Amino acid sequence: MLNHYPLWKYVMLVIVIFFGLLYALPNLYSEDLAVQITGARGGSASDQTLDQIHNILKQENIQSKSLILENGTILARFANIDVQLRAREAIMNKLGKEYVVALNLAPTTPHWLRMLSAEPMKLGLDLRGGVHFLMEVDIDTMLDKLQKQNSDSPLHHDLHLSEVREYAIEQNINILRNRVNQLGVAEPLVQRQGYDRIVVELPGIQDTARAKEILGATATLEFLLVNTGIDPTSVSNGNVPNDSEVKKTQEGQQVVLYKHVILSGDHITDSTYSIDDYNQPQVNIMLDSKGGKIMSNFTEHNIGKLIATLFVEYRDIGKKDTNGRTVLVKHEKVINIANIQSRFSNSFRITGINNLNEARQLSMLLRAGALIAPIRIVEERIIGPTMGTQNIKQGLEACLWGLIASILFMVVRYKKFGLIATSALLCNLILIIGIMSLLPGATLTMPGIAGILLTLAVAVDANVLINERIKEEIRNGRSVQKAIHEGYKGAFCSIVDANVTTLIKVIILYTVGTGSIKGFAITTLIGIATSMFTAIVGTRAIVNLLYGSKCIQKLSI
């Protein structure tokens, strides 16, 4: 029978549109301006901290919409940006450096939608606001480090300078991504730019303090043998051989260590923190196979000797060199000295850490990975939520006017069939937004909005092809039912061909593009799929309901 759909197709269509609408719904809810409070150096907030913040806001006569503690983080929501900034300033002044107080944006999605994993679309930096960093990799420091600790390692002996630089930058990019993911920053952009620089964008974060702590930390561990043949009290007289150097413990005591690094943090694959039998914090280390073999071989041949754990980090001291670059100063301290009583395996533990918060922070940084080369921030830029809101407004206006223009054209040109095409356009937009909200890796940017506009144009084009083919069949003397059937059938191949060629271009853009180009490609790719579905299946279902199995002499087209 011509122009007839079985029941299951109608049910499928209703289900698809229902779920598209359901997952697009969270985007109707706005975001609250918020202040986020977490402990410094990996610490966490507590109920006591919550009470303290409540009292601070009360004393400063600052009204919050809500104040909650969840997973060691306090989130305070406020009505406008002025109140938000006042609250941040007051909390920072009272809490001091023990906590990180950051501006943020908090979604207002209802609980019942969150229970269904329905969240708003993830917005890029240009739409949501956030922090942009341009970082420079310190290759010279890295080469000195490699020369010192890998003088007998074939891995770096055989690498040329360009290969070492490529290795350092790629590893740093991977480590930065791991750090951001460990700390829950949603949809970051971490990519290379030019010769030795890395771009990092963190949407939704408005405060650089927390972001710097996340990204700039260069903490790692080195394991070195203690030179017990030198009296530490005599080093002031210059009695230190060339193969050794003096380091200090956390208590300020001097220790003489051999310069040769037995093992560095590069080989650490996992790290956790816990409390030992003496109620002291410790960090549990897991090495990769190569690191485990190195440590096992070394300790097997050095039983009875002392091995030191050296904590190393590079700090920004606020000075610039002659080229205007930030000066990074290396800080080292011995946090543990142990007697090698037996051969180590690929897992062991480190004690001697001051407190549990430091153990937690060190564990997190080691687990995410030690930076292969230190990085310096050469540019930082905050894109405020106001600018992001303006971009969203302009993008929505562009979509709205494009949609209105398409609807007017379709209705004037094709009458009732134009209204049917309009319903398909609206469903298409809902499905795009729903799928973008549902996909974990999809982020909407301004180029992404351009991709949505392009797919709306493609959807209109598909409906134009169908309607023109139906009109052509009627002019050729076909009956109404036959004209509808042949119109959809004839237009199908043209629609598929046009969309496949666009699809090929989009896949190429996604493959070779970066950042905003990928965002454009993703939205266009989703839009092509939904526009084909709504133009071919959706409009056909409506036409079949209105005209199928009926004796129609004239079409409103």
Coordinates of C-alpha atoms in Angstrom, one line a residue:
M1 CA 0.0 0.0 0.0
L2 CA 1.4 3.4 -1.0
N3 CA 2.2 6.0 1.7
H4 CA 1.7 3.8 4.7
Y5 CA 4.0 3.3 7.6
P6 CA 3.7 0.3 10.0
L7 CA 3.0 1.1 13.6
W8 CA 6.5 0.4 14.8
K9 CA 8.0 3.2 12.7
Y10 CA 5.6 5.8 14.3
V11 CA 6.5 4.4 17.8
M12 CA 10.2 4.7 16.9
L13 CA 9.8 8.2 15.7
V14 CA 7.9 9.3 18.8
I15 CA 10.5 7.7 21.1
V16 CA 13.5 9.3 19.3
I17 CA 11.9 12.8 19.5
F18 CA 10.8 12.2 23.1
F19 CA 14.4 11.4 24.2
G20 CA 15.8 14.2 22.1
L21 CA 13.4 16.6 23.8
L22 CA 14.2 15.1 27.3
Y23 CA 18.0 15.5 26.9
A24 CA 17.7 18.9 25.3
L25 CA 15.5 20.2 28.2
P26 CA 18.4 20.9 30.6
N27 CA 19.7 23.6 28.2
L28 CA 16.7 25.8 29.1
Y29 CA 18.0 26.2 32.7
S30 CA 20.6 28.9 33.4
E31 CA 23.7 28.7 35.5
D32 CA 24.3 30.2 38.9
L33 CA 27.4 32.4 39.7
A34 CA 29.2 30.5 42.4
V35 CA 32.3 30.4 44.6
Q36 CA 34.1 27.1 45.0
I37 CA 36.2 26.4 48.0
T38 CA 38.7 23.5 48.3
G39 CA 41.7 22.8 50.4
A40 CA 45.1 23.9 49.2
R41 CA 47.7 21.3 48.1
G42 CA 45.1 18.6 47.6
G43 CA 43.3 19.2 50.9
S44 CA 39.5 19.1 51.3
A45 CA 36.9 21.3 53.0
S46 CA 35.0 20.0 56.1
D47 CA 31.8 20.7 58.0
Q48 CA 33.9 23.1 60.2
T49 CA 34.9 25.0 57.0
L50 CA 31.3 25.1 55.9
D51 CA 30.3 26.7 59.3
Q52 CA 33.2 29.1 59.0
I53 CA 32.1 30.3 55.5
H54 CA 28.5 30.6 56.7
N55 CA 29.7 32.9 59.5
I56 CA 31.9 34.9 57.1
L57 CA 29.0 35.6 54.7
K58 CA 26.7 36.5 57.6
Q59 CA 29.3 38.9 59.1
E60 CA 29.8 40.6 55.7
N61 CA 26.0 40.7 55.1
I62 CA 26.3 38.7 51.9
Q63 CA 23.3 36.6 50.9
S64 CA 23.9 33.3 49.2
K65 CA 21.3 31.3 47.3
S66 CA 22.7 28.0 48.7
L67 CA 25.8 26.8 50.5
I68 CA 26.6 23.1 50.3
L69 CA 29.5 20.7 51.0
E70 CA 30.0 17.8 48.7
N71 CA 33.0 15.5 48.2
G72 CA 35.3 17.8 50.1
T73 CA 34.3 20.9 48.1
I74 CA 32.1 23.8 49.2
L75 CA 29.9 25.5 46.6
A76 CA 28.2 28.8 47.4
R77 CA 25.7 30.2 44.8
F78 CA 24.9 33.9 44.4
A79 CA 22.4 36.0 42.6
N80 CA 24.7 38.3 40.6
I81 CA 28.4 38.8 39.8
D82 CA 28.9 41.7 42.2
V83 CA 27.8 39.6 45.2
Q84 CA 29.9 36.7 43.9
L85 CA 33.0 38.9 43.7
R86 CA 32.4 40.3 47.2
A87 CA 31.9 36.8 48.6
R88 CA 35.1 35.6 47.0
E89 CA 37.1 38.5 48.4
A90 CA 35.7 38.1 51.9
I91 CA 36.2 34.3 52.0
M92 CA 39.8 34.6 50.7
N93 CA 40.7 37.2 53.3
K94 CA 39.3 35.1 56.2
L95 CA 40.5 31.6 55.2
G96 CA 44.0 32.6 54.1
K97 CA 46.3 30.3 52.0
E98 CA 45.0 27.0 53.5
Y99 CA 42.2 27.0 50.9
V100 CA 41.8 27.7 47.2
V101 CA 38.8 30.0 46.6
A102 CA 37.8 30.1 42.9
L103 CA 35.0 31.7 40.9
N104 CA 32.9 29.2 39.0
L105 CA 29.6 28.5 37.3
A106 CA 27.1 26.0 38.7
P107 CA 24.3 24.4 36.7
T108 CA 20.7 24.7 37.9
T109 CA 19.4 21.5 36.3
P110 CA 16.6 20.0 38.4
H111 CA 17.4 16.8 40.4
W112 CA 15.1 14.6 38.4
L113 CA 16.9 15.4 35.2
R114 CA 20.3 14.8 36.7
M115 CA 19.0 11.4 37.9
L116 CA 18.5 10.6 34.2
S117 CA 22.0 11.8 33.4
A118 CA 20.4 14.7 31.5
E119 CA 22.9 17.6 31.6
P120 CA 23.2 20.8 29.6
M121 CA 25.5 21.0 26.6
K122 CA 29.2 21.5 27.5
L123 CA 30.1 25.0 26.3
G124 CA 33.5 26.0 25.0
L125 CA 35.6 28.8 26.4
D126 CA 34.1 31.4 23.9
L127 CA 30.6 30.7 25.2
R128 CA 30.9 29.9 28.8
G129 CA 33.9 31.9 29.8
G130 CA 36.9 30.5 31.6
V131 CA 40.7 30.5 31.7
H132 CA 43.2 30.5 28.8
F133 CA 46.9 29.7 29.3
L134 CA 49.7 29.8 26.9
M135 CA 52.6 27.7 28.4
E136 CA 56.2 27.4 27.3
V137 CA 58.1 24.2 27.8
D138 CA 61.6 24.7 29.4
I139 CA 63.6 22.5 27.1
D140 CA 67.0 23.6 28.4
T141 CA 66.2 22.6 32.0
M142 CA 64.9 19.3 30.7
L143 CA 68.1 18.6 28.8
D144 CA 70.2 19.3 31.9
K145 CA 68.0 17.0 33.8
L146 CA 68.3 14.2 31.3
Q147 CA 72.1 14.6 31.1
K148 CA 72.3 14.3 34.8
Q149 CA 70.0 11.4 35.5
N150 CA 70.2 9.4 32.2
S151 CA 73.9 9.6 31.3
D152 CA 73.9 5.8 31.1
S153 CA 70.4 5.3 29.6
P154 CA 70.3 4.2 26.0
L155 CA 66.8 5.7 25.7
H156 CA 68.1 9.3 25.6
H157 CA 71.6 8.6 24.2
D158 CA 70.1 7.8 20.8
L159 CA 67.7 10.7 20.6
H160 CA 68.6 13.9 18.8
L161 CA 67.7 17.3 20.2
S162 CA 64.6 17.7 18.0
E163 CA 63.4 14.2 19.1
V164 CA 64.0 15.0 22.8
R165 CA 62.0 18.3 22.3
E166 CA 59.1 16.4 20.6
Y167 CA 59.1 13.8 23.3
A168 CA 59.1 16.4 26.1
I169 CA 56.2 18.4 24.6
E170 CA 54.0 15.4 23.8
Q171 CA 54.6 13.9 27.2
N172 CA 53.8 17.2 28.9
I173 CA 50.6 17.5 26.9
N174 CA 49.5 14.0 28.0
I175 CA 50.4 14.8 31.7
L176 CA 48.5 18.1 31.6
R177 CA 45.4 16.3 30.3
N178 CA 45.7 13.7 33.0
R179 CA 46.0 16.4 35.7
V180 CA 43.0 18.3 34.5
N181 CA 41.0 15.1 34.3
Q182 CA 42.1 14.0 37.8
L183 CA 40.8 17.3 39.2
G184 CA 37.5 17.2 37.4
V185 CA 37.7 20.2 35.0
A186 CA 35.2 19.6 32.3
E187 CA 36.0 19.6 28.6
P188 CA 39.5 21.2 28.7
L189 CA 41.4 22.0 25.6
V190 CA 45.1 21.0 25.7
Q191 CA 47.0 21.3 22.5
R192 CA 50.4 22.2 21.1
Q193 CA 51.1 25.6 19.5
G194 CA 54.2 26.3 17.6
Y195 CA 57.8 25.3 18.5
D196 CA 57.7 24.7 22.3
R197 CA 54.4 26.0 23.5
I198 CA 51.1 24.4 24.8
V199 CA 47.7 26.0 24.9
V200 CA 45.4 25.1 27.8
E201 CA 41.8 26.3 28.0
L202 CA 39.5 25.5 31.0
P203 CA 35.9 26.4 30.3
G204 CA 33.9 27.4 33.4
I205 CA 36.8 28.4 35.6
Q206 CA 37.1 32.1 36.1
D207 CA 39.9 32.1 38.7
T208 CA 43.5 31.5 37.6
A209 CA 44.7 30.6 41.1
R210 CA 43.2 27.1 41.2
A211 CA 44.1 26.5 37.5
K212 CA 47.7 27.5 38.1
E213 CA 47.9 25.1 41.0
I214 CA 46.5 22.3 38.8
L215 CA 48.7 22.9 35.8
G216 CA 51.9 24.5 37.0
A217 CA 52.9 22.0 39.7
T218 CA 56.1 20.3 38.7
A219 CA 56.5 18.0 41.7
T220 CA 58.3 14.7 41.2
L221 CA 60.5 12.3 43.1
E222 CA 64.1 11.3 42.5
F223 CA 65.8 8.3 44.3
L224 CA 69.5 8.7 45.0
L225 CA 72.1 6.9 47.0
V226 CA 73.4 8.5 50.2
N227 CA 77.2 9.1 50.3
T228 CA 77.9 7.8 53.8
G229 CA 81.6 8.3 53.3
I230 CA 81.3 12.1 53.7
D231 CA 80.5 13.7 57.1
P232 CA 77.6 16.1 56.5
T233 CA 79.1 18.5 59.1
S234 CA 82.3 18.8 57.1
V235 CA 80.7 19.9 53.8
S236 CA 81.1 23.5 54.7
N237 CA 84.8 23.1 54.2
G238 CA 84.3 22.1 50.6
N239 CA 85.1 18.4 51.1
V240 CA 82.5 17.1 48.6
P241 CA 83.7 15.1 45.6
N242 CA 82.5 15.8 42.1
D243 CA 80.1 12.9 42.0
S244 CA 78.2 14.1 45.1
E245 CA 76.2 17.1 46.2
V246 CA 74.6 18.4 49.4
K247 CA 70.8 18.4 50.0
K248 CA 68.7 19.3 53.0
T249 CA 66.0 17.5 54.7
Q250 CA 62.6 19.0 55.7
E251 CA 64.1 19.7 59.2
G252 CA 67.1 21.6 57.6
Q253 CA 69.7 18.9 58.2
Q254 CA 72.4 18.4 55.5
V255 CA 72.7 15.1 53.6
V256 CA 75.3 14.2 51.0
L257 CA 73.9 12.4 48.0
Y258 CA 75.5 10.9 44.9
K259 CA 74.5 12.9 41.8
H260 CA 73.5 9.9 39.8
V261 CA 69.7 9.5 39.9
I262 CA 68.7 5.9 40.4
L263 CA 65.1 6.4 39.3
S264 CA 62.9 9.4 38.6
G265 CA 59.2 10.0 38.7
D266 CA 58.9 9.3 35.0
H267 CA 58.5 5.6 35.8
I268 CA 55.7 6.0 38.4
T269 CA 52.4 4.5 37.0
D270 CA 50.2 4.8 40.1
S271 CA 50.3 6.4 43.5
T272 CA 48.0 6.3 46.5
Y273 CA 48.2 7.8 50.0
S274 CA 47.4 6.1 53.3
I275 CA 48.3 6.0 57.0
D276 CA 51.0 3.7 58.2
D277 CA 51.2 1.6 61.4
Y278 CA 52.4 4.6 63.4
N279 CA 49.5 6.8 62.2
Q280 CA 51.8 8.8 59.9
P281 CA 51.0 9.7 56.3
Q282 CA 52.7 7.6 53.5
V283 CA 52.6 7.5 49.7
N284 CA 52.4 4.1 48.0
I285 CA 54.3 4.0 44.7
M286 CA 53.8 1.6 41.7
L287 CA 56.4 1.5 39.0
D288 CA 56.2 0.5 35.4
S289 CA 58.0 -2.6 34.2
K290 CA 61.2 -0.8 33.3
G291 CA 61.3 1.2 36.5
G292 CA 60.6 -1.9 38.6
K293 CA 63.5 -3.6 36.9
I294 CA 65.9 -0.7 37.5
M295 CA 64.9 -0.4 41.2
S296 CA 65.1 -4.2 41.7
N297 CA 68.5 -4.5 40.1
F298 CA 69.9 -1.6 42.0
T299 CA 68.6 -2.6 45.4
E300 CA 69.7 -6.2 45.0
H301 CA 73.4 -5.0 44.6
N302 CA 73.2 -2.3 47.3
I303 CA 71.7 -4.1 50.3
G304 CA 72.7 -2.3 53.6
K305 CA 73.2 1.1 51.9
L306 CA 71.0 4.2 52.4
I307 CA 68.7 5.4 49.7
A308 CA 67.1 8.9 49.8
T309 CA 63.8 10.1 48.3
L310 CA 64.3 13.6 47.0
F311 CA 61.2 15.8 46.4
V312 CA 61.8 18.2 43.4
E313 CA 59.7 21.0 42.1
Y314 CA 60.2 24.2 40.0
R315 CA 58.7 27.4 41.4
D316 CA 57.8 30.7 39.8
I317 CA 59.6 33.3 41.9
G318 CA 58.1 36.3 40.1
K319 CA 61.2 37.3 38.2
K320 CA 61.9 37.6 34.5
D321 CA 65.1 36.8 32.5
T322 CA 66.6 39.0 29.9
N323 CA 64.2 37.6 27.3
G324 CA 61.2 38.5 29.4
R325 CA 60.5 34.9 30.3
T326 CA 59.4 33.8 33.8
V327 CA 62.4 32.4 35.9
L328 CA 61.7 29.0 37.4
V329 CA 63.8 28.1 40.4
K330 CA 64.4 24.5 41.4
H331 CA 63.5 23.6 45.0
E332 CA 64.6 20.2 46.5
K333 CA 64.3 18.5 49.8
V334 CA 65.0 15.1 51.1
I335 CA 61.7 13.7 52.5
N336 CA 62.9 10.2 53.3
I337 CA 66.1 8.1 53.9
A338 CA 65.7 4.4 54.1
N339 CA 68.1 1.5 54.6
I340 CA 68.0 -1.0 51.8
Q341 CA 67.3 -4.2 53.7
S342 CA 66.1 -6.3 50.8
R343 CA 65.5 -6.1 47.1
F344 CA 62.7 -3.7 46.1
S345 CA 60.0 -4.7 43.7
N346 CA 57.9 -2.5 41.4
S347 CA 55.9 -1.3 44.4
F348 CA 57.0 0.3 47.7
R349 CA 56.1 3.1 50.0
I350 CA 57.5 6.5 51.1
T351 CA 57.2 7.9 54.6
G352 CA 58.5 11.1 56.2
I353 CA 55.7 13.3 54.7
N354 CA 54.6 16.2 57.0
N355 CA 50.8 15.7 56.8
L356 CA 48.0 13.9 55.1
N357 CA 47.1 16.8 52.8
E358 CA 50.7 16.9 51.4
A359 CA 50.6 13.1 50.9
R360 CA 47.3 13.4 49.1
Q361 CA 48.6 16.2 46.8
L362 CA 51.9 14.4 46.1
S363 CA 50.0 11.2 45.4
M364 CA 47.7 13.0 42.9
L365 CA 50.5 14.7 41.1
L366 CA 52.6 11.5 40.8
R367 CA 49.5 9.6 39.6
A368 CA 48.8 12.1 36.9
G369 CA 52.4 12.1 35.9
A370 CA 55.5 14.2 36.5
L371 CA 56.1 16.9 33.9
I372 CA 59.0 15.8 31.7
A373 CA 60.1 19.4 31.4
P374 CA 59.1 22.4 33.6
I375 CA 56.6 24.8 32.1
R376 CA 56.2 28.5 32.5
I377 CA 53.0 30.5 31.9
V378 CA 53.8 33.2 29.3
E379 CA 50.2 34.4 28.8
E380 CA 47.0 34.0 30.8
R381 CA 43.6 35.4 29.9
I382 CA 40.3 35.2 31.6
I383 CA 37.2 35.2 29.5
G384 CA 34.4 36.4 31.7
P385 CA 30.9 34.9 31.7
T386 CA 29.5 38.2 30.4
M387 CA 31.4 37.9 27.1
G388 CA 30.3 34.2 26.9
T389 CA 26.7 35.2 27.5
Q390 CA 26.9 37.8 24.7
N391 CA 28.3 35.2 22.3
I392 CA 25.5 32.8 23.2
K393 CA 22.9 35.5 22.7
Q394 CA 24.4 36.4 19.3
G395 CA 24.6 32.7 18.3
L396 CA 21.0 32.1 19.3
E397 CA 19.8 35.1 17.4
A398 CA 21.6 33.9 14.3
C399 CA 19.9 30.5 14.7
L400 CA 16.5 32.1 15.4
W401 CA 16.6 34.4 12.4
G402 CA 17.9 31.6 10.1
L403 CA 15.1 29.4 11.3
I404 CA 12.5 32.1 10.8
A405 CA 13.7 32.8 7.3
S406 CA 13.7 29.1 6.4
I407 CA 10.2 28.7 7.8
L408 CA 8.8 31.7 5.9
F409 CA 10.3 30.5 2.7
M410 CA 9.0 27.0 3.1
V411 CA 5.5 28.1 4.1
V412 CA 5.1 30.6 1.3
R413 CA 6.6 28.3 -1.3
Y414 CA 5.1 24.9 -0.3
K415 CA 2.0 25.8 1.8
K416 CA 0.9 22.8 4.0
F417 CA 4.0 20.8 2.9
G418 CA 6.0 23.8 4.0
L419 CA 4.5 23.5 7.5
I420 CA 5.4 19.8 7.5
A421 CA 9.0 20.7 6.6
T422 CA 8.9 23.4 9.4
S423 CA 8.0 20.7 12.0
A424 CA 10.9 18.6 10.7
L425 CA 13.3 21.6 11.1
L426 CA 12.2 22.1 14.8
C427 CA 12.6 18.4 15.5
N428 CA 16.0 18.5 13.8
L429 CA 17.1 21.3 16.1
I430 CA 15.8 19.5 19.2
L431 CA 17.7 16.3 18.2
I432 CA 21.0 18.1 17.6
I433 CA 20.8 19.8 21.0
G434 CA 19.7 16.6 22.7
I435 CA 22.6 14.5 21.2
M436 CA 25.1 17.3 21.9
S437 CA 24.0 17.3 25.5
L438 CA 24.2 13.5 25.7
L439 CA 27.6 12.9 24.2
P440 CA 30.4 13.2 26.8
G441 CA 33.0 14.5 24.4
A442 CA 30.9 17.0 22.6
T443 CA 31.5 20.7 23.3
L444 CA 29.6 23.6 21.8
T445 CA 31.6 26.6 20.5
M446 CA 30.8 29.5 18.2
P447 CA 32.0 27.5 15.2
G448 CA 29.7 24.7 16.5
I449 CA 26.8 27.1 16.3
A450 CA 27.8 27.8 12.7
G451 CA 27.7 24.1 12.2
I452 CA 24.1 23.9 13.5
L453 CA 23.1 26.7 11.1
L454 CA 24.7 24.8 8.2
T455 CA 22.8 21.7 9.1
L456 CA 19.5 23.6 9.3
A457 CA 20.3 24.8 5.7
V458 CA 21.0 21.2 4.7
A459 CA 17.7 20.1 6.2
V460 CA 15.8 22.8 4.3
D461 CA 17.6 21.7 1.1
A462 CA 16.4 18.1 1.6
N463 CA 12.8 19.2 2.0
V464 CA 13.0 21.4 -1.0
L465 CA 14.3 18.4 -3.1
I466 CA 11.4 16.2 -1.9
N467 CA 8.7 18.9 -2.4
E468 CA 10.0 19.8 -5.9
R469 CA 10.0 16.1 -6.9
I470 CA 6.4 15.7 -5.7
K471 CA 5.4 18.8 -7.7
E472 CA 7.2 17.5 -10.8
E473 CA 5.4 14.1 -10.5
I474 CA 2.0 15.8 -10.3
R475 CA 2.8 17.9 -13.4
N476 CA 3.7 14.7 -15.2
G477 CA 0.1 13.4 -14.6
R478 CA 0.7 11.1 -11.6
S479 CA -2.0 10.7 -9.0
V480 CA -1.5 12.4 -5.7
Q481 CA -0.6 9.1 -3.8
K482 CA 1.8 8.1 -6.6
A483 CA 3.3 11.6 -6.8
I484 CA 4.0 11.5 -3.0
H485 CA 5.5 8.0 -3.2
E486 CA 7.7 8.8 -6.3
G487 CA 8.7 12.2 -4.9
Y488 CA 10.2 10.7 -1.8
K489 CA 11.7 7.8 -3.7
G490 CA 13.3 10.0 -6.4
A491 CA 14.6 12.6 -3.9
F492 CA 16.2 10.0 -1.7
C493 CA 19.3 9.3 -3.8
S494 CA 19.9 13.1 -4.3
I495 CA 19.6 13.7 -0.6
V496 CA 22.0 10.9 0.3
D497 CA 24.6 11.9 -2.3
A498 CA 24.6 15.5 -1.1
N499 CA 24.9 14.5 2.5
V500 CA 27.6 11.9 1.9
T501 CA 29.8 14.5 0.1
T502 CA 29.3 16.9 3.0
L503 CA 30.0 14.0 5.5
I504 CA 33.4 13.3 3.8
K505 CA 34.4 16.9 4.1
V506 CA 33.4 17.0 7.8
I507 CA 35.3 13.8 8.6
I508 CA 38.4 15.3 7.0
L509 CA 38.0 18.5 9.0
Y510 CA 37.6 16.5 12.3
T511 CA 40.7 14.4 11.4
V512 CA 43.1 17.2 10.6
G513 CA 41.5 20.1 12.5
T514 CA 42.0 21.1 16.1
G515 CA 40.0 23.0 18.7
S516 CA 37.1 25.0 17.2
I517 CA 37.5 23.2 13.8
K518 CA 36.7 19.9 15.6
G519 CA 33.7 21.6 17.3
F520 CA 32.4 22.7 13.9
A521 CA 32.9 19.2 12.5
I522 CA 31.1 17.5 15.4
T523 CA 28.0 19.6 15.3
T524 CA 27.8 19.4 11.5
L525 CA 28.3 15.6 11.6
I526 CA 25.4 15.2 14.1
G527 CA 23.3 17.7 12.1
I528 CA 23.7 15.7 8.9
A529 CA 22.5 12.5 10.6
T530 CA 19.5 14.2 12.3
S531 CA 18.5 16.3 9.2
M532 CA 18.4 13.1 7.0
F533 CA 16.4 11.4 9.6
T534 CA 13.8 14.2 10.1
A535 CA 13.6 15.1 6.3
I536 CA 13.2 11.6 5.1
V537 CA 11.6 9.6 7.9
G538 CA 10.0 12.4 10.0
T539 CA 8.2 14.4 7.2
R540 CA 7.2 11.1 5.5
A541 CA 5.5 9.9 8.7
I542 CA 3.5 13.2 8.9
V543 CA 2.6 13.0 5.2
N544 CA 1.5 9.4 5.5
L545 CA -0.7 10.3 8.5
L546 CA -2.4 13.2 6.6
Y547 CA -2.6 11.8 3.1
G548 CA -1.9 8.0 3.3
S549 CA -4.8 5.7 2.2
K550 CA -7.0 8.6 1.3
C551 CA -8.5 9.7 -2.0
I552 CA -6.9 13.1 -2.5
Q553 CA -7.4 15.1 -5.7
K554 CA -5.2 18.1 -4.9
L555 CA -2.2 18.8 -2.7
S556 CA -1.4 22.0 -0.8
I557 CA 2.1 22.2 -2.2

